[in-house]
Tab-separated table of C-alpha atoms and ligand atoms in Angstrom:
chain	number	residue	atom	x	y	z
R	258	ALA	CA	193.338	60.098	29.740
R	259	THR	CA	193.448	61.892	26.549
R	260	ASN	CA	196.550	63.169	24.692
R	261	ASP	CA	195.325	66.723	23.985
R	262	PRO	CA	197.184	69.821	25.502
R	263	ARG	CA	195.433	71.178	28.515
R	264	GLY	CA	193.033	74.272	28.325
R	265	ALA	CA	192.484	76.442	25.360
R	266	ALA	CA	195.198	74.656	23.184
R	267	GLY	CA	193.597	71.337	23.688
R	268	LEU	CA	189.987	72.610	23.017
R	269	ARG	CA	191.308	74.235	19.669
R	270	VAL	CA	192.730	70.873	18.616
R	271	ILE	CA	189.374	68.960	19.612
R	272	ARG	CA	187.224	71.424	17.709
R	273	GLU	CA	189.572	71.135	14.556
R	274	ASP	CA	189.280	67.388	14.720
R	275	LEU	CA	185.303	67.760	15.052
R	276	GLY	CA	185.423	69.804	11.905
R	277	ASP	CA	182.209	70.119	9.887
R	278	CYS	CA	181.099	66.863	11.513
R	279	THR	CA	178.934	64.325	9.725
R	280	ARG	CA	179.739	61.316	11.883
R	281	CYS	CA	176.087	60.804	12.580
R	282	ARG	CA	172.711	61.776	11.164
R	283	LEU	CA	172.413	64.868	13.127
R	284	GLY	CA	175.105	66.448	10.936
R	285	GLY	CA	172.617	66.398	8.284
R	286	THR	CA	169.990	68.595	10.066
R	287	ARG	CA	171.877	70.996	12.266
R	288	LYS	CA	172.409	74.586	11.491
R	289	ASN	CA	175.362	75.205	13.865
R	290	ILE	CA	177.672	72.764	15.914
R	291	VAL	CA	177.238	73.722	19.399
R	292	PHE	CA	180.946	72.717	20.889
R	293	GLY	CA	181.052	74.626	24.295
R	294	VAL	CA	181.693	77.723	25.854
R	295	GLY	CA	183.476	79.273	28.928
R	296	ASP	CA	186.689	79.091	30.538
R	297	PRO	CA	189.120	76.412	29.027
R	298	ASP	CA	190.624	75.958	32.508
R	299	ALA	CA	187.470	76.022	34.379
R	300	ALA	CA	187.131	74.315	37.817
R	301	LEU	CA	183.542	73.485	37.166
R	302	VAL	CA	182.062	72.153	34.015
R	303	PHE	CA	178.309	71.793	33.307
R	304	VAL	CA	177.331	68.902	30.720
R	305	GLY	CA	173.865	69.192	29.254
R	306	GLU	CA	172.111	66.910	26.956
R	307	GLY	CA	172.050	68.590	23.279
R	308	PRO	CA	171.541	71.723	21.615
R	309	GLY	CA	167.708	73.026	21.274
R	310	GLU	CA	166.509	75.428	18.574
R	311	ASN	CA	168.163	78.598	20.118
R	312	GLU	CA	171.359	76.770	20.546
R	313	ASP	CA	171.361	75.421	16.975
R	314	ASN	CA	170.670	78.854	15.790
R	315	THR	CA	173.355	80.711	17.725
R	316	GLY	CA	176.133	77.850	18.242
R	317	GLU	CA	176.042	78.601	21.889
R	318	PRO	CA	174.778	76.053	24.634
R	319	PHE	CA	172.026	76.926	27.017
R	320	VAL	CA	170.865	80.194	25.694
R	321	GLY	CA	167.018	79.275	25.501
R	322	LYS	CA	164.585	79.117	28.451
R	323	ALA	CA	166.621	76.243	30.082
R	324	GLY	CA	169.620	78.099	29.607
R	325	GLU	CA	168.346	81.171	31.306
R	326	LEU	CA	167.467	79.208	34.414
R	327	LEU	CA	171.215	77.408	34.265
R	328	THR	CA	172.635	80.870	33.901
R	329	LYS	CA	170.830	81.922	37.130
R	330	MET	CA	171.815	78.862	39.030
R	331	ILE	CA	175.430	79.661	37.934
R	332	GLY	CA	174.984	83.070	39.147
R	333	ALA	CA	173.499	81.953	42.475
R	334	MET	CA	176.479	79.841	43.039
R	335	GLY	CA	178.814	82.822	42.704
R	336	PHE	CA	179.892	82.324	39.354
R	337	SER	CA	179.220	83.894	35.761
R	338	ARG	CA	179.097	81.853	32.693
R	339	SER	CA	182.600	82.806	31.598
R	340	ASP	CA	184.040	81.294	34.980
R	341	VAL	CA	182.752	77.945	34.230
R	342	TYR	CA	182.531	75.770	30.994
R	343	ILE	CA	179.188	74.586	29.529
R	344	CYS	CA	178.779	71.847	26.953
R	345	ASN	CA	176.417	68.987	25.897
R	346	VAL	CA	176.682	65.349	25.183
R	347	VAL	CA	175.863	65.753	21.587
R	348	LYS	CA	177.083	68.675	19.876
R	349	CYS	CA	174.253	69.023	17.203
R	350	ARG	CA	170.305	69.509	17.682
R	351	PRO	CA	168.363	66.449	17.393
R	352	PRO	CA	165.467	67.418	14.979
R	353	ASN	CA	162.281	68.536	17.024
R	354	ASN	CA	164.379	68.309	20.259
R	355	ARG	CA	163.739	64.533	20.292
R	356	ASN	CA	166.150	62.506	22.583
R	357	PRO	CA	169.713	61.768	21.229
R	358	GLN	CA	169.864	58.140	20.260
R	359	PRO	CA	172.590	55.616	21.427
R	360	ASP	CA	174.500	55.871	18.096
R	361	GLU	CA	174.553	59.515	18.124
R	362	ILE	CA	175.744	59.708	21.676
R	363	ALA	CA	178.362	57.179	20.959
R	364	ALA	CA	179.416	59.051	17.909
R	365	CYS	CA	179.894	62.402	19.904
R	366	GLU	CA	180.892	61.051	23.257
R	367	PRO	CA	184.713	60.973	22.346
R	368	PHE	CA	184.753	64.678	21.884
R	369	LEU	CA	183.065	65.157	25.234
R	370	ILE	CA	185.642	63.014	26.857
R	371	ARG	CA	188.398	64.764	25.142
R	372	GLN	CA	186.930	68.148	26.218
R	373	LEU	CA	186.879	67.197	29.824
R	374	GLY	CA	190.464	65.828	29.570
R	375	ALA	CA	191.626	69.112	28.269
R	376	ILE	CA	189.738	71.367	30.740
R	377	ALA	CA	190.395	68.939	33.710
R	378	PRO	CA	187.811	70.437	35.986
R	379	ARG	CA	187.771	69.700	39.709
R	380	VAL	CA	183.970	69.190	39.462
R	381	ILE	CA	181.482	68.238	36.934
R	382	VAL	CA	177.767	68.742	37.095
R	383	ALA	CA	175.906	66.351	34.766
R	384	LEU	CA	172.454	67.956	33.910
R	385	GLY	CA	169.908	65.412	33.554
R	386	LYS	CA	169.467	61.727	32.414
R	387	PHE	CA	171.596	61.759	29.287
R	388	ALA	CA	174.668	63.528	30.687
R	389	ALA	CA	174.587	61.566	33.900
R	390	GLN	CA	173.858	58.187	32.262
R	391	THR	CA	176.547	58.925	29.447
R	392	LEU	CA	179.281	59.905	31.807
R	393	LEU	CA	178.421	57.137	34.639
R	394	ARG	CA	177.783	54.438	32.166
R	395	THR	CA	174.443	53.518	33.849
R	396	ASP	CA	170.725	53.048	32.718
R	397	ALA	CA	169.432	53.839	36.185
R	398	PRO	CA	166.971	56.632	36.291
R	399	ILE	CA	168.506	60.009	37.249
R	400	SER	CA	166.120	60.267	40.182
R	401	ALA	CA	167.712	57.249	41.881
R	402	PHE	CA	171.381	58.738	41.887
R	403	ARG	CA	171.042	62.545	41.705
R	404	GLY	CA	172.448	64.415	44.662
R	405	ASN	CA	175.245	61.695	45.247
R	406	TRP	CA	178.842	62.317	44.370
R	407	TYR	CA	180.494	59.987	41.769
R	408	ARG	CA	183.929	59.990	40.101
R	409	TYR	CA	184.465	60.540	36.332
R	410	GLN	CA	188.153	59.933	35.449
R	411	GLY	CA	188.981	60.768	38.901
R	412	ILE	CA	187.033	64.060	38.885
R	413	ALA	CA	184.181	64.477	41.357
R	414	LEU	CA	180.842	64.394	39.532
R	415	MET	CA	177.506	65.445	40.744
R	416	PRO	CA	174.356	64.581	38.889
R	417	THR	CA	171.303	66.616	39.086
R	418	PHE	CA	167.987	67.392	37.220
R	419	HIS	CA	168.105	69.148	33.932
R	420	PRO	CA	167.001	72.890	34.003
R	421	ALA	CA	164.441	72.069	31.270
R	422	PHE	CA	162.857	69.467	33.752
R	423	LEU	CA	162.927	72.181	36.523
R	424	LEU	CA	160.818	74.292	34.169
R	425	ARG	CA	158.153	71.587	33.997
R	426	ASN	CA	158.618	70.675	37.711
R	427	PRO	CA	159.341	73.788	39.700
R	428	SER	CA	159.053	71.775	42.999
R	429	ALA	CA	162.361	70.006	42.068
R	430	LYS	CA	164.326	73.235	42.191
R	431	ARG	CA	164.715	72.684	45.860
R	432	GLU	CA	166.616	69.219	45.325
R	433	VAL	CA	168.637	70.849	42.648
R	434	TRP	CA	169.792	73.606	44.994
R	435	ASP	CA	170.636	71.116	47.560
R	436	ASP	CA	172.958	69.306	44.792
R	437	LEU	CA	174.508	72.587	44.020
R	438	LYS	CA	175.139	73.471	47.449
R	439	GLN	CA	177.037	70.298	47.927
R	440	VAL	CA	179.090	71.421	44.545
R	441	MET	CA	179.758	74.724	46.279
R	442	ALA	CA	181.045	73.181	49.370
R	443	GLU	CA	183.241	70.904	47.373
R	444	LEU	CA	184.683	73.827	45.412
R	445	ASP	CA	185.077	75.844	48.587
R	446	ARG	CA	186.952	72.823	50.179
R	447	LEU	CA	189.368	72.707	47.073
R	448	GLY	CA	189.900	76.261	47.349
R	449	VAL	CA	188.353	77.326	44.121
R	450	PRO	CA	187.386	80.912	44.452
R	451	ARG	CA	183.852	82.110	43.865
R	452	ARG	CA	181.668	85.124	44.758
R	453	LYS	CA	180.030	84.584	48.027
R	454	GLU	CA	176.940	86.671	49.627
F	621	LIG	N1	169.448	71.999	26.679
F	621	LIG	C1	170.500	71.094	26.683
F	621	LIG	O1	170.682	70.044	27.358
F	621	LIG	N2	171.456	71.834	26.222
F	621	LIG	C2	171.597	73.104	25.881
F	621	LIG	O2	172.570	73.571	25.122
F	621	LIG	C3	170.261	73.696	25.770
F	621	LIG	C4	169.201	73.082	26.388
């Protein structure tokens, strides 16, 4: 558990502590820190890997091609981007979109943990290998555990494939939709309101 206030006040404190971060080398090459967007009291949080070029330029997560797909997925679930919270494991763009390195993840992870503590969502969707492996502390391949429920600090967590993976492998959309249907069912069970067809 973290000591931050809940909701918007907590996120403000966390963002202030992050500051003009240079805790890892990504601080030397980024344009903008991409902290996260959405409802500070969201019932549903999406965690991605790290900013790409569009996100680095704008300071907002998931605004490029993969972001368009994520936004569609969120809409299909009966939410808008402002109903949920969206953030990443690392807050700064790795150069040339390379994978974030273990020490970069380690430097940034405390801020993700605090964000999740302040938001205290009912469900977390981990998008792709880095989010799932970081939050669940595993080295297993995402294909081995996606689609199953886990707990992160008592919160239900569903790992699924990253939208950027879906852009390269459209046939995996069906599995992701199955995973998101499980998330919708759980949110319905918990009484979280969403738009239904
Ligand atoms: N991919 C991610 O993992 N995060 C973003 O914010 C954008 C693309």
